[in-house]
Coordinates of C-alpha atoms in Angstrom, one line a residue:
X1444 CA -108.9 -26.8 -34.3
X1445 CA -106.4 -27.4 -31.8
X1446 CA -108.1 -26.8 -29.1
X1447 CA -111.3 -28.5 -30.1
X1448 CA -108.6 -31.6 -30.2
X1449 CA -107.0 -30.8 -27.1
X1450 CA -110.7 -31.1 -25.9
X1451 CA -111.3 -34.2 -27.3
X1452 CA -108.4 -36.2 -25.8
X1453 CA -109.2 -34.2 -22.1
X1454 CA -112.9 -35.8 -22.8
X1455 CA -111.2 -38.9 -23.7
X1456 CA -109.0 -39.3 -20.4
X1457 CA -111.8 -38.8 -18.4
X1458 CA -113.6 -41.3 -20.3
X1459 CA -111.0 -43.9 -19.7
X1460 CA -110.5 -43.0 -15.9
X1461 CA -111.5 -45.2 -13.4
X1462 CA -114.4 -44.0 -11.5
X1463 CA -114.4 -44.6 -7.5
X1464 CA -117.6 -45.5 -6.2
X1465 CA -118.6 -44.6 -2.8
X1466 CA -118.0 -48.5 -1.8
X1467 CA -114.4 -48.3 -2.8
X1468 CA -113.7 -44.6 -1.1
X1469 CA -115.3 -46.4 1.8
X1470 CA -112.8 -49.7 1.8
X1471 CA -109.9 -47.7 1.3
X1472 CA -110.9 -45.4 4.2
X1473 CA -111.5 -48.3 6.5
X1474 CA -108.2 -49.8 4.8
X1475 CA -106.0 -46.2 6.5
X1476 CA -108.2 -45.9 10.0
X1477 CA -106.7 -49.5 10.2
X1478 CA -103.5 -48.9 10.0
X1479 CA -104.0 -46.0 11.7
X1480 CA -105.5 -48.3 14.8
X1481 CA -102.8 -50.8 14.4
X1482 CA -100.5 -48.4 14.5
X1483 CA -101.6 -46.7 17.8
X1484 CA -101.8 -50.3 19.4
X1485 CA -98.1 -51.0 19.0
X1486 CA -96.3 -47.8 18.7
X1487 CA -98.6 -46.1 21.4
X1488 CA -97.5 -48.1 24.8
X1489 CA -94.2 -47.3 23.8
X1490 CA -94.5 -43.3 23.0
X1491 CA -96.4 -43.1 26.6
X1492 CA -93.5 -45.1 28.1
X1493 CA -90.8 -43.3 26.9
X1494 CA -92.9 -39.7 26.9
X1495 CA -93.5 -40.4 31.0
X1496 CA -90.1 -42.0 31.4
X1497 CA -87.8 -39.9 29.4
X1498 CA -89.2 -37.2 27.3
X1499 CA -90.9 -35.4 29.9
X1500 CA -87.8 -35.6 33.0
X1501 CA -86.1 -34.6 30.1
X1502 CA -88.1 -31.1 29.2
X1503 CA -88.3 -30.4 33.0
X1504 CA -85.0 -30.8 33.5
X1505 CA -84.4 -28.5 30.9
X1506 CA -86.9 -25.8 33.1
X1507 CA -85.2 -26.4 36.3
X1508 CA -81.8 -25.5 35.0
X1509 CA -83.0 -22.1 34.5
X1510 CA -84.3 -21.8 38.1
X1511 CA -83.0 -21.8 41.8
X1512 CA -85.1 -24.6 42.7
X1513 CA -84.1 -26.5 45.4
X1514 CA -85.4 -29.6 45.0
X1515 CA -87.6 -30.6 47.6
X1516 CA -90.4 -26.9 48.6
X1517 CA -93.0 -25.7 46.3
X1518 CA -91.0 -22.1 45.8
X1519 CA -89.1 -21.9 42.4
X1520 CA -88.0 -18.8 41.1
X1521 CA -86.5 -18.2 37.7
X1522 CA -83.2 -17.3 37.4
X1523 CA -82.2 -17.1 33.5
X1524 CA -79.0 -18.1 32.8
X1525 CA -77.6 -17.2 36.0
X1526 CA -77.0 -20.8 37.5
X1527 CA -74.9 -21.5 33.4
X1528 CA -73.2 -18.3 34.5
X1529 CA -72.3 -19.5 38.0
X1530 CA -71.1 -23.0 36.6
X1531 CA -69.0 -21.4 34.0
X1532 CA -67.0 -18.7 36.0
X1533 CA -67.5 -19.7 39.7
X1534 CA -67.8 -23.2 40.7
X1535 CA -64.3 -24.3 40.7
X1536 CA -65.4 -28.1 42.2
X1537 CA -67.1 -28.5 38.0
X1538 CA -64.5 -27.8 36.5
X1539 CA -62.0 -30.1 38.7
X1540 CA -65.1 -33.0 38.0
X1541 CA -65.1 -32.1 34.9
X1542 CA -61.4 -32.0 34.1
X1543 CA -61.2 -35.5 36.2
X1544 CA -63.9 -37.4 34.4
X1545 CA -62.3 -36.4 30.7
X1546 CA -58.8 -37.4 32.3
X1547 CA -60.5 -40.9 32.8
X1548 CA -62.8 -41.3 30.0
X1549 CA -59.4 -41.2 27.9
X1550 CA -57.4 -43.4 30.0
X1551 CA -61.0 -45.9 30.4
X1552 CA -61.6 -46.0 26.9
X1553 CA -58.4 -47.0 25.4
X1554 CA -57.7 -49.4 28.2
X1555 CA -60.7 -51.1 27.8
X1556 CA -60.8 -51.0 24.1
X1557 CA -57.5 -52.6 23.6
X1558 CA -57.8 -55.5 27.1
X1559 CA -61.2 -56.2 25.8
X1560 CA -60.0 -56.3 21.7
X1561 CA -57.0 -58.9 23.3
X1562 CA -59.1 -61.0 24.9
X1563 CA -61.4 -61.3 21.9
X1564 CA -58.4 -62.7 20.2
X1565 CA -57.6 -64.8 23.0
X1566 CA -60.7 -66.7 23.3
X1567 CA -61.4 -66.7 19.0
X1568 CA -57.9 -68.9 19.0
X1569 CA -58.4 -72.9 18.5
X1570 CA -58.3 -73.4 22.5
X1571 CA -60.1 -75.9 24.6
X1572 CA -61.0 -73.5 27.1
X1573 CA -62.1 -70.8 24.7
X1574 CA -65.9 -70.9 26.1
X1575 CA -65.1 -71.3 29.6
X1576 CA -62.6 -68.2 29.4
X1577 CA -65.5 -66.3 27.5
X1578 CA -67.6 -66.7 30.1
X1579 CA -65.2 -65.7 33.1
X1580 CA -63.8 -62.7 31.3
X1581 CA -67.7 -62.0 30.9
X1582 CA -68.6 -62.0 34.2
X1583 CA -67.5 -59.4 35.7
X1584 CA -69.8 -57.1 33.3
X1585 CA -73.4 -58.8 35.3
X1586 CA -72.1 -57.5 38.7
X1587 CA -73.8 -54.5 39.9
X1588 CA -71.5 -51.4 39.9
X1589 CA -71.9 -50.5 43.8
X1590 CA -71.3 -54.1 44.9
X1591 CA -68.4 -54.0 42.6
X1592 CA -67.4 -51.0 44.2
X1593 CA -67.4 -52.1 47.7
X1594 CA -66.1 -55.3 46.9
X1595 CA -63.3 -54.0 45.3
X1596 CA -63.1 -51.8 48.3
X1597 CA -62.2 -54.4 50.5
X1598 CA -60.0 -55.6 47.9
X1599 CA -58.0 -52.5 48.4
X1600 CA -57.7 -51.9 51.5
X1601 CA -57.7 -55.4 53.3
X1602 CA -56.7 -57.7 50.2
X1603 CA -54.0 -55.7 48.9
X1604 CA -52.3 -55.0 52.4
X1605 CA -52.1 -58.5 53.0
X1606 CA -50.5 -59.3 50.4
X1607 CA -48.4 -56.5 51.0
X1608 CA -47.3 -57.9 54.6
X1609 CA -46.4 -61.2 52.8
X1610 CA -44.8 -60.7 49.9
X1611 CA -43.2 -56.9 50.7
X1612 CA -44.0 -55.5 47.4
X1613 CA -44.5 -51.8 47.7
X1614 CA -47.0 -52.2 45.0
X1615 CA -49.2 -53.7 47.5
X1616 CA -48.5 -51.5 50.3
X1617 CA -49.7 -48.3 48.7
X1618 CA -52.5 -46.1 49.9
X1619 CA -54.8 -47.1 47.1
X1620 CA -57.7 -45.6 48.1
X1621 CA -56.3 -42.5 50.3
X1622 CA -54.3 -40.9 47.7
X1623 CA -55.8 -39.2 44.6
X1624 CA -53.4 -40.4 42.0
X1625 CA -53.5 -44.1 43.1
X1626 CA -57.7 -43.7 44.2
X1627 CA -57.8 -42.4 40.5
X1628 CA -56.1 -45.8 38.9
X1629 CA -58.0 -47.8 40.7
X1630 CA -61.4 -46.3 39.5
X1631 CA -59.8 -47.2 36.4
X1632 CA -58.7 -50.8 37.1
X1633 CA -62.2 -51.9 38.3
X1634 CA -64.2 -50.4 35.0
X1635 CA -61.7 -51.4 33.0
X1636 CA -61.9 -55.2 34.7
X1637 CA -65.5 -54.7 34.5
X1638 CA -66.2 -53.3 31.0
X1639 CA -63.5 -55.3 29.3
X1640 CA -66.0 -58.7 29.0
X1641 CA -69.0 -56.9 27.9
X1642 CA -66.5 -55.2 24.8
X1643 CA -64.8 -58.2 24.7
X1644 CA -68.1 -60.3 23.4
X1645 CA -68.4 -57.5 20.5
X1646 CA -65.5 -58.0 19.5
X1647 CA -65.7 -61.7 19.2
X1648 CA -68.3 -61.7 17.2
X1649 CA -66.6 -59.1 14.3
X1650 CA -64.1 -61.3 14.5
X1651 CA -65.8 -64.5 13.7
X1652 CA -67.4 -62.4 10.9
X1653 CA -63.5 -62.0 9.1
X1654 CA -63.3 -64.2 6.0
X1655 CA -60.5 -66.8 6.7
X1656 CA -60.0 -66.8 2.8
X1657 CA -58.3 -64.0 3.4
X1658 CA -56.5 -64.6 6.4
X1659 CA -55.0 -67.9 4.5
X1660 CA -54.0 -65.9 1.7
X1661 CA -52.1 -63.2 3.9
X1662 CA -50.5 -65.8 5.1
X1663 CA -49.6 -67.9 1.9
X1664 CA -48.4 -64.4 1.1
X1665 CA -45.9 -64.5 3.6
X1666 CA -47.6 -61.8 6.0
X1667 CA -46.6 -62.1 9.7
X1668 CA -49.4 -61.7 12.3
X1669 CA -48.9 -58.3 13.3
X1670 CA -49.3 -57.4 9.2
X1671 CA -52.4 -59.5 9.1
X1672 CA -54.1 -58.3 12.3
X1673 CA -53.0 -54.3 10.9
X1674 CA -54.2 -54.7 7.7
X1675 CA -57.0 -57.3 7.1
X1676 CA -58.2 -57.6 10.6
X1677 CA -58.5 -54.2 12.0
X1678 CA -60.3 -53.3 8.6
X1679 CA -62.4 -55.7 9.2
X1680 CA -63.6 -55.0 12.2
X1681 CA -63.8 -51.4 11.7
X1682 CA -67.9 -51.4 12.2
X1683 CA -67.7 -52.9 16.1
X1684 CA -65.0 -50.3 16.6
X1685 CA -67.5 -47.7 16.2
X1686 CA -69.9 -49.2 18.6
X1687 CA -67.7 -49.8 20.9
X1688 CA -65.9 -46.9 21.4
X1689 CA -69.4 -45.4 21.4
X1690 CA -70.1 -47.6 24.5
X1691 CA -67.2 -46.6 25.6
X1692 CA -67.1 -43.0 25.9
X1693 CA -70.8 -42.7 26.8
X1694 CA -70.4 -45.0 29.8
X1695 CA -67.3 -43.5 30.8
X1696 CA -68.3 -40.0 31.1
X1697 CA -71.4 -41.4 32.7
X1698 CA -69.5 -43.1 35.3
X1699 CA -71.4 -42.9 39.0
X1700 CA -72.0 -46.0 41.2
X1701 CA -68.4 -46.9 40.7
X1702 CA -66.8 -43.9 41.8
X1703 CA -70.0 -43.6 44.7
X1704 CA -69.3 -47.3 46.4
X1705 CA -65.3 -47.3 45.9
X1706 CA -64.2 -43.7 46.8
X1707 CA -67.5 -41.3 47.5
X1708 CA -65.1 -38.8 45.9
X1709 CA -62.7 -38.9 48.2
X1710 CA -59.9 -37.8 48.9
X1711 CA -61.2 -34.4 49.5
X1712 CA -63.3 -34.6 46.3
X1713 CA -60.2 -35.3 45.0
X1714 CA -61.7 -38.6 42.7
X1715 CA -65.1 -37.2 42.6
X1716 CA -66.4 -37.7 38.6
X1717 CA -68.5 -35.4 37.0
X1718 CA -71.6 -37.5 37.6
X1719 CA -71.3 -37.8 41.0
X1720 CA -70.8 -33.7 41.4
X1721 CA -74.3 -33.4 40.4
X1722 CA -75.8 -35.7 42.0
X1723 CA -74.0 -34.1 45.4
X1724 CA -75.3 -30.3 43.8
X1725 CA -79.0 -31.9 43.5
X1726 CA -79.7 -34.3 46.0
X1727 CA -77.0 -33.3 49.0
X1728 CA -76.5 -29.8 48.7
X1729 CA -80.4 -29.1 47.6
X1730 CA -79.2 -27.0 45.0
X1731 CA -81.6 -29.0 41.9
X1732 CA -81.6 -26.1 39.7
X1733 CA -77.6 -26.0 39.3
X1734 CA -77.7 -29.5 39.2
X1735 CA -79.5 -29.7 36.4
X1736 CA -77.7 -26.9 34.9
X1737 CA -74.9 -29.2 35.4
X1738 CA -76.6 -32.0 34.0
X1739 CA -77.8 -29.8 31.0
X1740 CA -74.0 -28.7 29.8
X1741 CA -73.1 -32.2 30.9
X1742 CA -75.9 -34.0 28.2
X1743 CA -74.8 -31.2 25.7
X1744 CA -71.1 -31.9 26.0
X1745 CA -71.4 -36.0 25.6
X1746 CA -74.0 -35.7 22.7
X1747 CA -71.6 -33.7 21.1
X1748 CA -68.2 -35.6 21.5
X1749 CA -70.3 -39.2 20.6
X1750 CA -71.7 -37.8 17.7
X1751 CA -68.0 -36.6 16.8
X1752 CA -66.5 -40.2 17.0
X1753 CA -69.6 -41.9 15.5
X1754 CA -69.4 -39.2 12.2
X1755 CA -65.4 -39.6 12.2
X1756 CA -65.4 -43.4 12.8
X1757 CA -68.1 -44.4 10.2
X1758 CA -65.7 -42.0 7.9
X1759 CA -62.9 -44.5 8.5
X1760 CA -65.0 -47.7 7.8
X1761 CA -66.0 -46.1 4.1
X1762 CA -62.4 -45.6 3.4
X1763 CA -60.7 -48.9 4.8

């Protein structure tokens, strides 16, 4: 008996189903091969692009840093991990670039982070001249980084002697560019002068964001400035913290046209960033296949430390 039931209601399901004809099985195919068409129209420019353009210099980069390729013949022989081996143990000129370009991407990115954060409350104060000010702190930013370089070249060594000779300031008559502790800072002071605007215009706009309910009430309260910027403004602006430091560290460790037009390096490969070391490996010394090996460990290591801040950061936000 229970089964002839169980029968009956199976028989009565498949009564009550909804048939699909062939017309509807054909709509409804038409209905996926269009999406599927649609789909390939405007996703599929932009796969080629970024297959041609990235992915694939990307994957034979990868190929050449296991080879002694040199760049320019037709001859490339692999190697294994010999060229990782080499970096890792023998090339003493990486890990001086290497130990250089984190020295500065700690010094760049707090410098930046806190002249660009002040000048976002500069210019979001009730001034006249907030908008013009935003634009000139701005600025600096659309200049290309090899004119900056070499104009701020000049600026060193013909500007600042100058005004050496008048004034007498030994600040002024310092060897800014032929000394490697003073070459160094000034790396610094032109990407901080030029990445300071670009931060500074993030910043400005998580701070327009802040709710001056609460700013009012911090102050009804009887909170001083320094209270409210510590503990309702930097809160607040906890989400463009994490892109900017992002920014920051990315750009910093990727630092090259800078260091090219202002020092080359110099002194004695004294300034000479990590960026610019394989670049000279690939395309001076015709060594491609270390310099991608460089490249590789170089990709690896800035992947990791961004993902790092952006996990640890994003942390922060959820618990201020």
């Amino acid at each position: 008996m229970e089964s002839q039931s169980k029968l009956q209601e199976k028989e009565v399901v498949s009564v009550n189903k909804p048939r699909q004809t062939k017309s509807s099985i054909r709509t409804s195919n038409r209905k996926k091969w269009k999406k599927v068409v649609i789909f390939t129209l405007f996703v599929g420019p932009v796969l080629l692009a970024f297959s041609m353009i990235v992915l694939y210099p990307f994957l034979s980069g990868v190929y050449y840093a296991f080879t002694n390729w040199n760049g320019v013949t037709g001859n490339i022989e692999w190697v294994g991990l010999d060229n990782f081996k080499y970096l890792l143990f023998e090339d003493k000129q990486f890990h001086a670039s290497f130990i250089l370009t984190a020295k500065y991407t700690v010094v760049a990115i707090l410098l930046t982070n806190v002249v660009g954060f002040g000048l976002a409350l500069l210019v979001t104060q009730m001034l006249k001249t907030r908008n013009i000010l935003r634009t000139v702190f701005f600025l600096p930013n659309l200049i290309g980084g090899l004119l900056l370089g070499f104009v701020w070249q000049f600026i060193f060594i013909r500007g600042f002697s100058s005004i050496g000779q008048l004034t007498g300031w030994s600040l002024f008559e310092l060897p800014w560019l032929g000394d490697a502790n003073t070459a160094f800072w000034g790396i610094v002071i032109v990407s901080v002068w030029q990445g300071a605007g670009y931060i500074m215009i993030i910043y400005v706009a998580a701070l327009q964001n802040v709710p001056q309910e609460l700013l009012e009430a911090a102050k009804i309260d009887g909170a001083n400035r320094w209270q409210t910027l510590r503990h309702i403004t930097l809160p607040m602006v906890a989400p463009a913290v994490t892109i900017c430091l992002f920014l920051t560290i990315s750009s910093s460790f990727k630092i090259f046209d800078v260091n090219l037009s202002l020092t080359n390096g110099g002194p004695f490969k004294s300034t000479e960033m990590l960026a610019l070391n394989i670049y000279t490996e690939a395309f001076v010394n015709n060594r491609y296949g270390i310099g991608e090996a460089k490249a590789l460990i170089f990709f690896l290591i800035v992947a990791g430390i961004t993902t790092l801040q952006v996990m640890y950061t994003k942390k922060k936000e959820v618990e201020s």
